[in-house]
Short mmCIF file of C-alpha atoms in Angstrom, two decimals:
data_model
loop_
_atom_site.label_atom_id
_atom_site.label_comp_id
_atom_site.label_asym_id
_atom_site.label_seq_id
_atom_site.Cartn_x
_atom_site.Cartn_y
_atom_site.Cartn_z
CA MET A 1 99.52 231.76 47.99
CA ARG A 2 100.83 229.67 50.87
CA PHE A 3 97.29 229.26 52.23
CA LEU A 4 96.04 228.05 48.86
CA LEU A 5 98.84 225.51 48.61
CA ILE A 6 98.07 224.10 52.05
CA LEU A 7 94.39 223.89 51.17
CA ALA A 8 95.12 222.01 47.95
CA LEU A 9 97.36 219.53 49.73
CA ALA A 10 94.59 218.85 52.21
CA PHE A 11 92.33 217.53 49.47
CA LEU A 12 92.42 213.74 49.48
CA PRO A 13 91.76 211.49 46.48
CA ALA A 14 88.07 210.77 45.99
CA LEU A 15 87.64 206.99 46.14
CA SER A 16 85.32 205.24 43.70
CA VAL A 17 83.11 202.54 45.15
CA GLY A 18 84.25 199.08 44.09
CA SER A 19 87.39 200.33 42.34
CA PRO A 20 91.12 199.98 42.99
CA ALA A 21 91.47 203.32 44.69
CA LEU A 22 94.77 204.80 43.61
CA ALA A 23 95.78 202.67 40.64
CA HIS A 24 96.50 205.66 38.43
CA PHE A 25 97.23 208.28 41.06
CA ARG A 26 100.41 210.32 40.72
CA PRO A 27 100.92 212.75 43.64
CA MET A 28 101.09 216.47 42.83
CA ILE A 29 100.02 215.79 39.24
CA GLU A 30 96.49 214.55 39.74
CA VAL A 31 94.54 216.42 42.41
CA THR A 32 91.06 215.31 43.36
CA LYS A 33 88.07 216.95 44.96
CA PRO A 34 87.05 216.16 48.54
CA VAL A 35 84.74 213.19 48.87
CA ALA A 36 81.32 214.18 47.53
CA PRO A 37 78.66 215.07 50.10
CA PRO A 38 75.88 212.50 50.44
CA PRO A 39 72.51 213.29 48.88
CA LEU A 40 69.84 214.81 51.08
CA GLU A 41 67.85 212.32 53.09
CA PRO A 42 64.17 212.13 52.04
CA GLN A 43 61.70 213.57 54.59
CA PRO A 44 58.09 212.51 55.28
CA ASP A 45 56.61 215.56 53.50
CA TRP A 46 58.66 215.18 50.30
CA ALA A 47 56.92 214.74 46.96
CA LEU A 48 57.31 211.63 44.81
CA LEU A 49 58.16 211.92 41.10
CA ARG A 50 57.67 209.03 38.69
CA VAL A 51 59.86 209.85 35.72
CA ARG A 52 60.28 208.50 32.20
CA VAL A 53 63.05 209.63 29.84
CA VAL A 54 62.21 209.34 26.15
CA ASP A 55 63.75 210.18 22.80
CA SER A 56 61.63 213.04 21.50
CA SER A 57 61.71 211.82 17.89
CA THR A 58 60.79 208.18 18.55
CA GLY A 59 58.96 208.33 21.87
CA LYS A 60 60.98 205.36 23.07
CA VAL A 61 62.26 205.13 26.62
CA VAL A 62 66.05 205.57 26.59
CA SER A 63 68.89 205.33 29.07
CA ALA A 64 70.22 208.66 30.30
CA HIS A 65 72.11 210.50 33.00
CA VAL A 66 70.00 212.76 35.22
CA SER A 67 70.74 215.44 37.80
CA VAL A 68 67.97 216.57 40.17
CA ASN A 69 68.28 219.91 41.98
CA GLY A 70 71.89 220.14 40.85
CA GLY A 71 72.61 216.68 42.24
CA ALA A 72 71.34 217.32 45.76
CA VAL A 73 68.87 214.41 45.65
CA GLU A 74 69.01 210.97 44.07
CA PRO A 75 66.70 207.94 43.87
CA GLU A 76 66.65 205.80 47.01
CA HIS A 77 66.77 202.65 44.93
CA ASN A 78 68.92 202.63 41.81
CA GLY A 79 70.89 199.66 40.51
CA TYR A 80 73.30 202.03 38.74
CA ARG A 81 73.96 204.16 41.80
CA ARG A 82 77.67 203.38 42.23
CA PHE A 83 78.44 204.56 38.68
CA GLY A 84 77.02 208.07 39.15
CA LEU A 85 79.31 211.06 39.50
CA ARG A 86 78.86 211.22 43.26
CA TYR A 87 80.41 207.78 43.66
CA SER A 88 82.60 207.15 40.64
CA GLY A 89 84.62 209.49 38.46
CA ASN A 90 84.26 213.25 38.92
CA ARG A 91 87.99 213.53 39.62
CA GLN A 92 89.77 216.88 39.46
CA LYS A 93 92.21 215.85 36.74
CA GLY A 94 92.91 217.60 33.45
CA PRO A 95 91.08 220.51 31.79
CA VAL A 96 87.80 218.61 31.69
CA ARG A 97 87.52 219.17 35.47
CA PHE A 98 86.35 222.72 34.72
CA ARG A 99 83.11 221.54 33.16
CA GLU A 100 80.12 222.47 35.25
CA LEU A 101 78.39 219.19 36.01
CA GLY A 102 75.90 218.49 38.73
CA TYR A 103 76.23 215.11 40.40
CA TYR A 104 74.18 212.93 38.10
CA PHE A 105 72.94 209.37 38.32
CA TYR A 106 72.26 206.85 35.58
CA THR A 107 68.88 205.46 34.68
CA GLY A 108 67.64 202.88 32.24
CA GLY A 109 64.89 205.37 31.37
CA GLU A 110 62.39 205.05 34.23
CA PHE A 111 62.89 205.92 37.89
CA THR A 112 61.15 207.29 40.98
CA ILE A 113 62.65 209.95 43.19
CA LYS A 114 61.57 211.88 46.28
CA VAL A 115 62.16 215.64 46.18
CA PRO A 116 61.60 218.51 48.66
CA PRO A 117 58.32 220.40 48.13
CA GLY A 118 58.64 223.54 46.07
CA ASP A 119 60.66 224.19 42.93
CA CYS A 120 62.47 221.19 41.45
CA THR A 121 64.89 221.10 38.50
CA LEU A 122 65.61 217.95 36.52
CA GLN A 123 68.38 217.95 33.93
CA ALA A 124 68.87 214.93 31.67
CA GLY A 125 71.40 214.09 28.99
CA ARG A 126 72.55 211.23 26.79
CA GLY A 127 76.14 211.84 25.75
CA TYR A 128 77.25 214.33 23.15
CA GLU A 129 74.64 213.67 20.42
CA TYR A 130 71.66 214.91 22.44
CA PHE A 131 70.78 218.32 23.77
CA SER A 132 70.61 218.56 27.53
CA SER A 133 66.98 218.63 28.67
CA LYS A 134 66.04 220.90 31.58
CA THR A 135 62.62 220.55 33.23
CA LEU A 136 61.21 222.69 36.06
CA VAL A 137 58.33 221.45 38.25
CA LYS A 138 56.66 222.76 41.39
CA THR A 139 55.55 220.22 43.95
CA ALA A 140 53.38 220.38 47.04
CA PRO A 141 54.08 218.34 50.17
CA ARG A 142 53.42 214.63 49.63
CA ASP A 143 52.56 215.14 45.95
CA THR A 144 52.87 212.28 43.49
CA LEU A 145 53.59 213.45 39.94
CA GLU A 146 54.12 211.65 36.65
CA LEU A 147 56.80 213.29 34.45
CA THR A 148 58.22 212.65 31.01
CA LEU A 149 61.62 214.10 30.15
CA GLU A 150 62.08 214.42 26.41
CA LEU A 151 65.60 214.29 25.00
CA GLU A 152 66.12 215.89 21.61
CA ARG A 153 68.80 214.38 19.43
CA TRP A 154 70.65 217.14 17.57
CA THR A 155 72.68 214.71 15.44
CA ASP A 156 72.67 211.01 14.66
CA MET A 157 76.32 210.39 13.91
CA ALA A 158 75.85 206.70 13.10
CA ALA A 159 73.30 207.64 10.45
CA ARG A 160 76.06 209.79 8.90
CA GLY A 161 78.53 206.91 9.01
CA TRP A 162 80.39 207.97 12.17
CA TYR A 163 80.44 205.54 15.10
CA ALA A 164 81.52 206.52 18.62
CA GLY A 165 83.80 204.31 20.69
CA ASP A 166 85.69 204.48 23.97
CA THR A 167 88.73 202.19 24.02
CA HIS A 168 89.53 202.62 27.72
CA ILE A 169 86.79 201.82 30.23
CA HIS A 170 87.20 200.01 33.54
CA MET A 171 84.09 198.20 34.78
CA ASN A 172 83.77 194.79 36.35
CA ARG A 173 82.07 192.41 33.94
CA THR A 174 80.58 189.53 35.89
CA GLY A 175 79.10 187.54 33.02
CA THR A 176 75.56 188.44 34.09
CA ASN A 177 75.62 192.26 34.07
CA ASP A 178 76.06 192.97 30.34
CA ASP A 179 72.64 194.59 30.03
CA SER A 180 73.40 196.93 32.92
CA LEU A 181 76.78 197.87 31.45
CA LEU A 182 75.17 198.62 28.08
CA THR A 183 72.67 200.87 29.85
CA LEU A 184 75.61 202.89 31.16
CA THR A 185 77.57 203.09 27.91
CA SER A 186 74.50 203.87 25.80
CA ALA A 187 73.55 206.63 28.27
CA ARG A 188 76.83 208.29 27.26
CA GLY A 189 76.44 207.64 23.52
CA ILE A 190 79.23 205.03 23.38
CA ARG A 191 78.37 202.59 20.61
CA TYR A 192 81.57 200.58 21.01
CA GLY A 193 82.78 200.23 24.58
CA TYR A 194 86.01 198.36 25.24
CA LEU A 195 86.12 197.23 28.89
CA LEU A 196 89.59 196.55 30.25
CA SER A 197 90.89 194.51 33.13
CA MET A 198 93.97 195.97 34.82
CA ASN A 199 96.95 194.32 36.47
CA THR A 200 96.78 196.28 39.71
CA THR A 201 99.19 194.47 42.03
CA GLY A 202 101.62 192.53 39.85
CA TYR A 203 102.16 190.51 36.69
CA GLY A 204 100.63 187.21 35.78
CA ARG A 205 98.03 185.59 33.57
CA GLY A 206 94.42 186.31 34.34
CA SER A 207 92.73 187.11 37.60
CA ARG A 208 95.50 186.59 40.14
CA TYR A 209 96.76 190.16 39.83
CA GLU A 210 93.86 191.67 37.88
CA SER A 211 91.22 194.14 38.96
CA TRP A 212 88.18 195.13 36.89
CA LEU A 213 87.67 191.44 36.11
CA GLN A 214 86.26 190.44 32.72
CA GLU A 215 84.52 187.18 33.59
CA LYS A 216 83.26 186.50 30.05
CA GLY A 217 86.80 186.24 28.74
CA LEU A 218 88.54 188.56 26.32
CA GLY A 219 88.34 189.24 22.59
CA GLU A 220 85.65 188.87 19.98
CA GLY A 221 84.00 186.02 21.85
CA SER A 222 83.28 188.40 24.69
CA SER A 223 81.38 190.89 22.50
CA PHE A 224 77.77 191.59 23.37
CA ASP A 225 75.34 194.00 21.73
CA ARG A 226 71.93 195.54 22.25
CA ASP A 227 70.18 197.99 19.93
CA GLY A 228 73.38 198.92 18.08
CA TYR A 229 75.55 199.31 21.19
CA TRP A 230 78.42 196.92 21.88
CA ILE A 231 80.77 196.03 24.72
CA SER A 232 83.89 193.87 24.39
CA SER A 233 86.60 192.91 26.86
CA GLY A 234 90.34 193.51 26.79
CA GLN A 235 93.23 194.35 29.06
CA GLU A 236 95.25 197.28 30.31
CA TYR A 237 98.81 196.12 30.90
CA ARG A 238 100.69 198.35 33.31
CA SER A 239 104.36 198.60 34.14
CA GLY A 240 105.51 200.78 36.99
CA GLU A 241 108.50 202.19 35.11
CA LEU A 242 107.74 201.64 31.44
CA GLY A 243 104.18 202.95 31.17
CA HIS A 244 100.77 201.51 30.35
CA VAL A 245 99.25 199.98 27.23
CA THR A 246 95.67 199.18 26.33
CA ILE A 247 94.95 195.96 24.46
CA ILE A 248 91.57 195.64 22.80
CA LEU A 249 90.07 192.42 21.45
CA PRO A 250 92.91 190.03 22.37
CA ASP A 251 91.96 186.35 22.39
CA GLY A 252 93.25 186.14 25.97
CA TYR A 253 95.59 187.76 28.46
CA VAL A 254 99.07 188.54 27.19
CA PRO A 255 101.52 186.03 28.69
CA GLY A 256 103.82 188.77 30.01
CA GLN A 257 106.86 187.33 31.69
CA ALA A 258 107.45 183.63 32.22
CA ASP A 259 106.68 183.66 35.95
CA ALA A 260 103.97 185.52 37.82
CA SER A 261 105.28 188.27 40.05
CA ALA A 262 103.93 190.79 42.52
CA ASP A 263 106.65 193.23 41.42
CA VAL A 264 104.99 195.75 39.11
CA SER A 265 108.39 196.72 37.71
CA ALA A 266 109.35 193.14 36.86
CA GLY A 267 107.48 192.90 33.58
CA PRO A 268 109.21 192.66 30.21
CA SER A 269 109.57 195.48 27.73
CA LEU A 270 106.28 196.78 26.40
CA GLY A 271 107.68 195.90 22.99
CA VAL A 272 107.49 192.25 24.07
CA ILE A 273 103.94 192.82 25.28
CA ALA A 274 103.06 194.36 21.89
CA ASP A 275 104.34 191.27 20.06
CA GLN A 276 102.37 189.05 22.42
CA ALA A 277 99.21 191.12 21.92
CA HIS A 278 99.50 190.86 18.13
CA ASP A 279 100.06 187.10 18.40
CA ILE A 280 96.65 186.76 20.05
CA ASN A 281 94.87 189.04 17.56
CA GLY A 282 94.77 192.10 19.78
CA PHE A 283 95.24 195.76 18.94
CA ILE A 284 97.57 197.64 21.27
CA GLY A 285 98.01 201.31 21.99
CA LEU A 286 100.03 203.50 24.32
CA ALA A 287 97.79 204.65 27.16
CA HIS A 288 97.72 208.17 28.62
CA GLY A 289 99.78 209.67 25.80
CA GLY A 290 102.67 207.33 26.56
CA TYR A 291 104.02 209.01 29.72
CA SER A 292 107.35 210.84 29.76
CA ASP A 293 110.79 209.22 30.14
CA THR A 294 109.47 205.75 29.33
CA GLU A 295 109.68 203.46 26.29
CA THR A 296 107.23 205.64 24.35
CA ASP A 297 109.44 206.96 21.55
CA ARG A 298 111.30 203.69 21.05
CA LEU A 299 108.03 201.72 20.78
CA LEU A 300 106.68 204.15 18.20
CA LEU A 301 109.93 204.14 16.21
CA GLU A 302 109.71 200.36 16.04
CA SER A 303 106.02 200.47 14.96
CA LYS A 304 105.06 198.34 17.93
CA MET A 305 101.92 200.34 18.70
CA ASP A 306 98.71 200.36 16.66
CA PHE A 307 97.47 203.65 18.09
CA LEU A 308 98.30 206.41 20.55
CA GLU A 309 95.78 207.24 23.26
CA LEU A 310 96.35 210.98 23.24
CA LEU A 311 93.13 212.87 24.05
CA GLN A 312 92.11 212.15 27.64
CA PHE A 313 90.82 214.14 30.63
CA GLY A 314 90.02 216.99 28.23
CA GLY A 315 93.61 217.48 27.00
CA TYR A 316 96.49 215.91 25.08
CA ARG A 317 98.53 213.88 27.52
CA SER A 318 102.23 213.08 27.99
CA LEU A 319 103.65 212.96 24.44
CA GLY A 320 101.22 215.76 23.58
CA LEU A 321 100.40 217.21 20.20
CA ASP A 322 104.00 218.24 19.52
CA GLY A 323 105.24 214.72 20.20
CA TRP A 324 102.57 213.18 17.98
CA TYR A 325 103.34 215.65 15.23
CA ASP A 326 107.03 214.70 15.44
CA PHE A 327 106.23 211.14 14.38
CA LEU A 328 103.93 212.26 11.58
CA ASN A 329 106.67 214.64 10.44
CA ILE A 330 109.22 211.85 9.96
CA GLY A 331 106.83 209.73 7.91
CA PHE A 332 104.92 207.54 10.35
CA ARG A 333 101.18 207.06 10.02
CA LEU A 334 100.28 207.07 13.70
CA PRO A 335 96.58 207.30 14.56
CA ILE A 336 95.37 208.84 17.79
CA VAL A 337 92.28 207.97 19.77
CA GLY A 338 90.24 209.74 22.41
CA ALA A 339 89.48 207.55 25.43
CA SER A 340 88.08 208.35 28.86
CA ASP A 341 89.82 205.93 31.28
CA PHE A 342 86.64 205.84 33.38
CA PRO A 343 86.34 205.87 36.40
CA TYR A 344 89.67 207.68 36.73
CA THR A 345 88.33 210.68 34.83
CA ARG A 346 85.48 213.15 35.21
CA GLU A 347 82.80 211.06 33.53
CA LEU A 348 82.34 207.98 31.38
CA GLY A 349 82.93 208.74 27.70
CA SER A 350 84.33 212.20 28.40
CA GLU A 351 86.59 211.53 25.38
CA LEU A 352 85.53 209.46 22.38
CA THR A 353 86.80 208.30 19.03
CA TYR A 354 84.45 208.53 16.04
CA VAL A 355 85.39 206.23 13.16
CA TYR A 356 83.93 206.47 9.69
CA SER A 357 82.41 203.37 8.13
CA GLN A 358 80.08 202.94 5.17
CA ASN A 359 78.51 199.96 6.96
CA THR A 360 77.73 199.31 10.59
CA PRO A 361 81.00 197.91 11.95
CA SER A 362 81.57 194.98 14.26
CA PRO A 363 83.78 195.64 17.30
CA ARG A 364 86.78 194.29 15.36
CA THR A 365 85.97 196.29 12.24
CA TRP A 366 85.61 199.42 14.38
CA ALA A 367 89.06 198.75 15.86
CA GLU A 368 90.56 198.18 12.41
CA LEU A 369 89.18 201.51 11.22
CA ALA A 370 90.52 203.27 14.31
CA VAL A 371 93.95 201.74 13.68
CA ALA A 372 93.73 202.96 10.07
CA GLY A 373 93.14 206.50 11.37
CA LYS A 374 89.76 206.91 9.71
CA SER A 375 88.55 208.88 12.66
CA PHE A 376 88.61 211.92 14.88
CA ALA A 377 89.08 212.16 18.64
CA THR A 378 86.83 214.45 20.63
CA SER A 379 85.68 215.61 24.05
CA ALA A 380 82.40 216.92 22.57
CA PRO A 381 82.80 218.74 19.21
CA MET A 382 81.93 216.90 16.01
CA LEU A 383 84.73 217.76 13.60
CA PHE A 384 84.60 216.87 9.91
CA LEU A 385 87.46 217.29 7.43
CA ASP A 386 86.99 216.78 3.70
CA MET A 387 89.91 217.27 1.33
CA ASP A 388 88.46 217.11 -2.18
CA GLY A 389 86.52 214.00 -1.20
CA HIS A 390 89.26 212.49 0.97
CA LEU A 391 88.62 211.89 4.67
CA PRO A 392 90.96 211.29 7.64
CA GLY A 393 93.13 208.21 7.16
CA ASP A 394 93.05 208.46 3.37
CA ILE A 395 96.27 208.40 1.33
CA ILE A 396 96.77 210.50 -1.81
CA SER A 397 99.69 209.62 -4.13
CA LEU A 398 100.96 212.24 -6.57
CA GLY A 399 103.75 212.14 -9.15
CA GLU A 400 107.20 213.65 -8.91
CA GLY A 401 107.32 217.43 -9.31
CA VAL A 402 103.60 217.93 -8.75
CA ASP A 403 102.50 221.35 -7.52
CA THR A 404 98.77 221.35 -6.89
CA THR A 405 96.07 222.86 -4.72
CA PHE A 406 93.40 221.03 -2.72
CA THR A 407 90.22 222.47 -1.28
CA VAL A 408 89.86 221.55 2.38
CA ARG A 409 86.46 221.91 3.99
CA LEU A 410 86.03 221.88 7.74
CA SER A 411 82.72 221.57 9.52
CA VAL A 412 82.26 221.84 13.29
CA ARG A 413 79.10 221.15 15.28
CA SER A 414 79.26 221.50 19.07
CA PRO A 415 76.04 222.78 20.68
CA LEU A 416 76.83 221.38 24.13
CA TYR A 417 80.37 222.78 24.40
CA PRO A 418 81.03 225.59 21.90
CA VAL A 419 84.49 226.18 20.40
CA ASN A 420 86.50 229.37 20.01
CA CYS A 421 89.46 228.20 17.90
CA VAL A 422 89.59 226.26 14.63
CA ASP A 423 92.93 225.23 13.09
CA LEU A 424 93.80 223.73 9.73
CA ILE A 425 97.13 221.98 10.27
CA VAL A 426 99.73 220.99 7.66
CA ASN A 427 102.88 219.20 8.82
CA GLY A 428 102.35 220.39 12.39
CA TRP A 429 101.78 224.05 11.56
CA ALA A 430 98.47 225.90 11.63
CA VAL A 431 98.21 227.25 8.08
CA ALA A 432 94.79 228.73 8.84
CA ARG A 433 93.29 229.72 12.17
CA GLU A 434 89.93 231.17 13.12
CA LEU A 435 89.50 232.70 16.59
CA TYR A 436 86.14 233.76 18.01
CA ASN A 437 85.53 236.09 20.94
CA GLN A 438 82.23 234.34 21.54
CA PRO A 439 82.49 230.53 21.37
CA ARG A 440 80.49 229.09 18.49
CA THR A 441 78.32 226.02 18.21
CA ARG A 442 78.64 225.83 14.41
CA VAL A 443 81.55 226.61 12.08
CA ASN A 444 82.03 225.99 8.36
CA LEU A 445 85.35 226.80 6.68
CA SER A 446 86.81 226.25 3.24
CA ARG A 447 90.51 226.81 2.53
CA GLU A 448 92.88 226.17 -0.36
CA VAL A 449 96.03 224.22 0.52
CA ARG A 450 98.96 224.15 -1.87
CA ILE A 451 100.88 220.86 -1.96
CA ASN A 452 104.27 220.49 -3.68
CA SER A 453 105.94 218.07 -1.27
CA SER A 454 104.81 215.14 0.84
CA SER A 455 102.56 216.35 3.66
CA TRP A 456 99.91 215.43 6.15
CA ILE A 457 96.80 217.54 6.73
CA ALA A 458 94.53 217.53 9.79
CA ALA A 459 92.15 219.78 11.71
CA ARG A 460 91.78 220.76 15.35
CA VAL A 461 89.18 222.70 17.31
CA SER A 462 89.28 223.82 20.93
CA GLY A 463 87.18 225.72 23.42
CA PRO A 464 86.68 226.31 27.14
CA ALA A 465 86.38 223.54 29.75
CA GLY A 466 88.56 220.94 28.09
CA THR A 467 86.65 221.12 24.81
CA GLU A 468 88.86 219.56 22.13
CA ALA A 469 88.67 217.63 18.90
CA HIS A 470 91.38 216.58 16.45
CA THR A 471 91.10 214.64 13.23
CA ASN A 472 93.61 212.07 12.16
CA PRO A 473 95.48 213.18 9.04
CA VAL A 474 94.97 212.85 5.34
CA TYR A 475 98.36 211.81 3.93
CA VAL A 476 99.67 213.21 0.62
CA TYR A 477 102.79 211.63 -0.89
CA VAL A 478 104.59 213.36 -3.74
CA GLY A 479 107.01 211.37 -5.89
CA GLY A 480 106.83 208.30 -3.69
CA LYS A 481 108.46 210.08 -0.74
CA LEU A 482 107.49 210.36 2.91
CA PRO A 483 107.59 213.71 4.71
CA PHE A 484 110.69 214.30 6.80
CA SER A 485 111.46 217.03 9.32
CA ARG A 486 114.97 217.20 10.73
CA ASP A 487 113.72 219.22 13.71
CA SER A 488 111.18 216.52 14.60
CA ALA A 489 113.84 213.82 14.34
CA ARG A 490 116.05 215.77 16.72
CA GLN A 491 113.17 216.19 19.18
CA ILE A 492 112.59 212.43 19.23
CA ILE A 493 116.29 211.79 19.79
CA ALA A 494 116.27 214.23 22.72
CA ARG A 495 113.34 212.39 24.30
CA LEU A 496 115.09 209.03 23.80
CA GLU A 497 118.11 210.41 25.63
CA GLY A 498 115.88 211.57 28.48
CA SER A 499 114.35 208.10 28.76
CA MET A 500 117.82 206.51 28.80
CA GLU A 501 118.66 208.61 31.86
CA HIS A 502 115.56 207.49 33.76
CA ILE A 503 115.06 203.81 32.93
CA SER A 504 116.94 201.39 35.16
CA SER A 505 116.71 198.30 32.96
CA GLY A 506 119.95 197.79 31.06
CA GLU A 507 118.19 195.74 28.39
CA ILE A 508 115.64 198.45 27.68
CA ASP A 509 118.26 201.16 27.90
CA SER A 510 120.17 199.33 25.14
CA ALA A 511 116.99 199.14 23.04
CA LEU A 512 116.51 202.90 23.42
CA ALA A 513 120.12 203.46 22.34
CA ARG A 514 119.59 201.28 19.25
CA ALA A 515 116.45 203.22 18.36
CA LYS A 516 118.43 206.45 18.65
CA LEU A 517 121.12 205.14 16.28
CA VAL A 518 118.53 204.03 13.71
CA LEU A 519 116.89 207.46 13.73
CA GLN A 520 120.29 209.18 13.73
CA ALA A 521 121.15 207.31 10.52
CA LEU A 522 118.01 208.64 8.84
CA LEU A 523 118.83 212.14 10.05
CA GLU A 524 122.32 211.87 8.57
CA GLY A 525 121.12 210.49 5.24
CA ARG A 526 122.54 207.01 5.82
CA PRO A 527 120.63 203.72 5.28
CA SER A 528 118.22 203.26 8.17
CA ALA A 529 116.27 200.25 9.44
CA LEU A 530 113.41 202.44 10.61
CA PRO A 531 110.14 200.55 9.77
CA LEU A 532 108.45 203.42 7.97
CA PRO A 533 105.33 202.78 5.88
CA GLU A 534 105.43 202.77 2.12
CA ALA A 535 104.64 206.14 0.54
CA ARG A 536 101.54 204.89 -1.23
#
């Protein structure tokens, strides 16, 4: 055991080319692989492959990610090289690290590559909506071969009204590289990519302290699309002690504090940042599940956040499912999203949010639907919940004294990463669970759910290798009341007390204490100023 510990400590963080190296690194929590080995150097007798990647149903050339000989060789000339798994991402962080992925590179759909003579394996993919395509060829020394890799689409989610987005991507946007960035996001099936700057070294407005620069500005004016795929620019605002937030579609950078500062702990409360983000038309969410012993619970109690970034790195971070359920159980409608935080995760778009829309949304409409919870978060499985015609984010109002039964139908499709557990969840409890010895690529379930008090209903699936999906809830209100769990209220109070012990700011400590008193009043049946939604 001691030997294994020493070996693990010897592993140094893998640095991504062109990125702020350790911006999100937390020692002993996030452990990375050794730096990736370089690809094999082409030799004079190697064969040359000229490759096209096409959609099998349309015949059109499409962007993709490709691994050749398990990642041992890569093209000598590739404008997307630094974004491939050998150079960016591929970190050993979270359950998703257990996925077996060869080092792949990105292509716009056509590339040339030199390979050793003999057997050669090419594996191509295009996010979660396409099957992985595996092609075997045999080459002789100095051969030149023309190849076409066909990618078969197993589902077209947009055609079904479900649109994939990643609200947390870090890529430099120069003002002239939008087409290249869309090649990358489309290769991972991300229809709505929200690119975020990041205050890496301090607090101030704009580029002085920012990395991952967004040179086309922020907000709706920065949006750019090609063939149904969009990118827009926003900001990740980071505080050393209080946590991180992601701000999508703001009209500009949040002002932050009055004076610029290189002190990353000198920023104001994230509640102030939330107000500033809303003033400039942005949507704001707690990043990385909120982190522990920060402002998380107080911000959520005050309804400062539009969403909670919960599913990331293949798991549910920081606040976790139990923490999220606590807020749903005391009456809040708090939507979650899945977001990758590339390049600080295994791969771009490793987690996504699918929102439902009857019409093709704009980037702002997509964000509005995500904030309304009309969505599910996933790291591969497509998870559909239908409750007598109601979908995630819907609200059902019933009269006083109603005792009724709903039929809930769950459908799961996950051919790339099968699942072995399906849960139907009511008020934080699994009221139905299916377990499978052999993970399944397809599941259909129908269950009756009796409702006689205000409740929320959601679904979750899970499987090996960080395979997760969770819907946002359908909300059912009986007699104009919100659900309320005393146990969940007590859990939130306990977390507030933990934060009060760790935060050094007296002002924020006082705000946490006030939030505790407001929730305590609700727990004790006294009038409370908690900004709960209306039960309708």
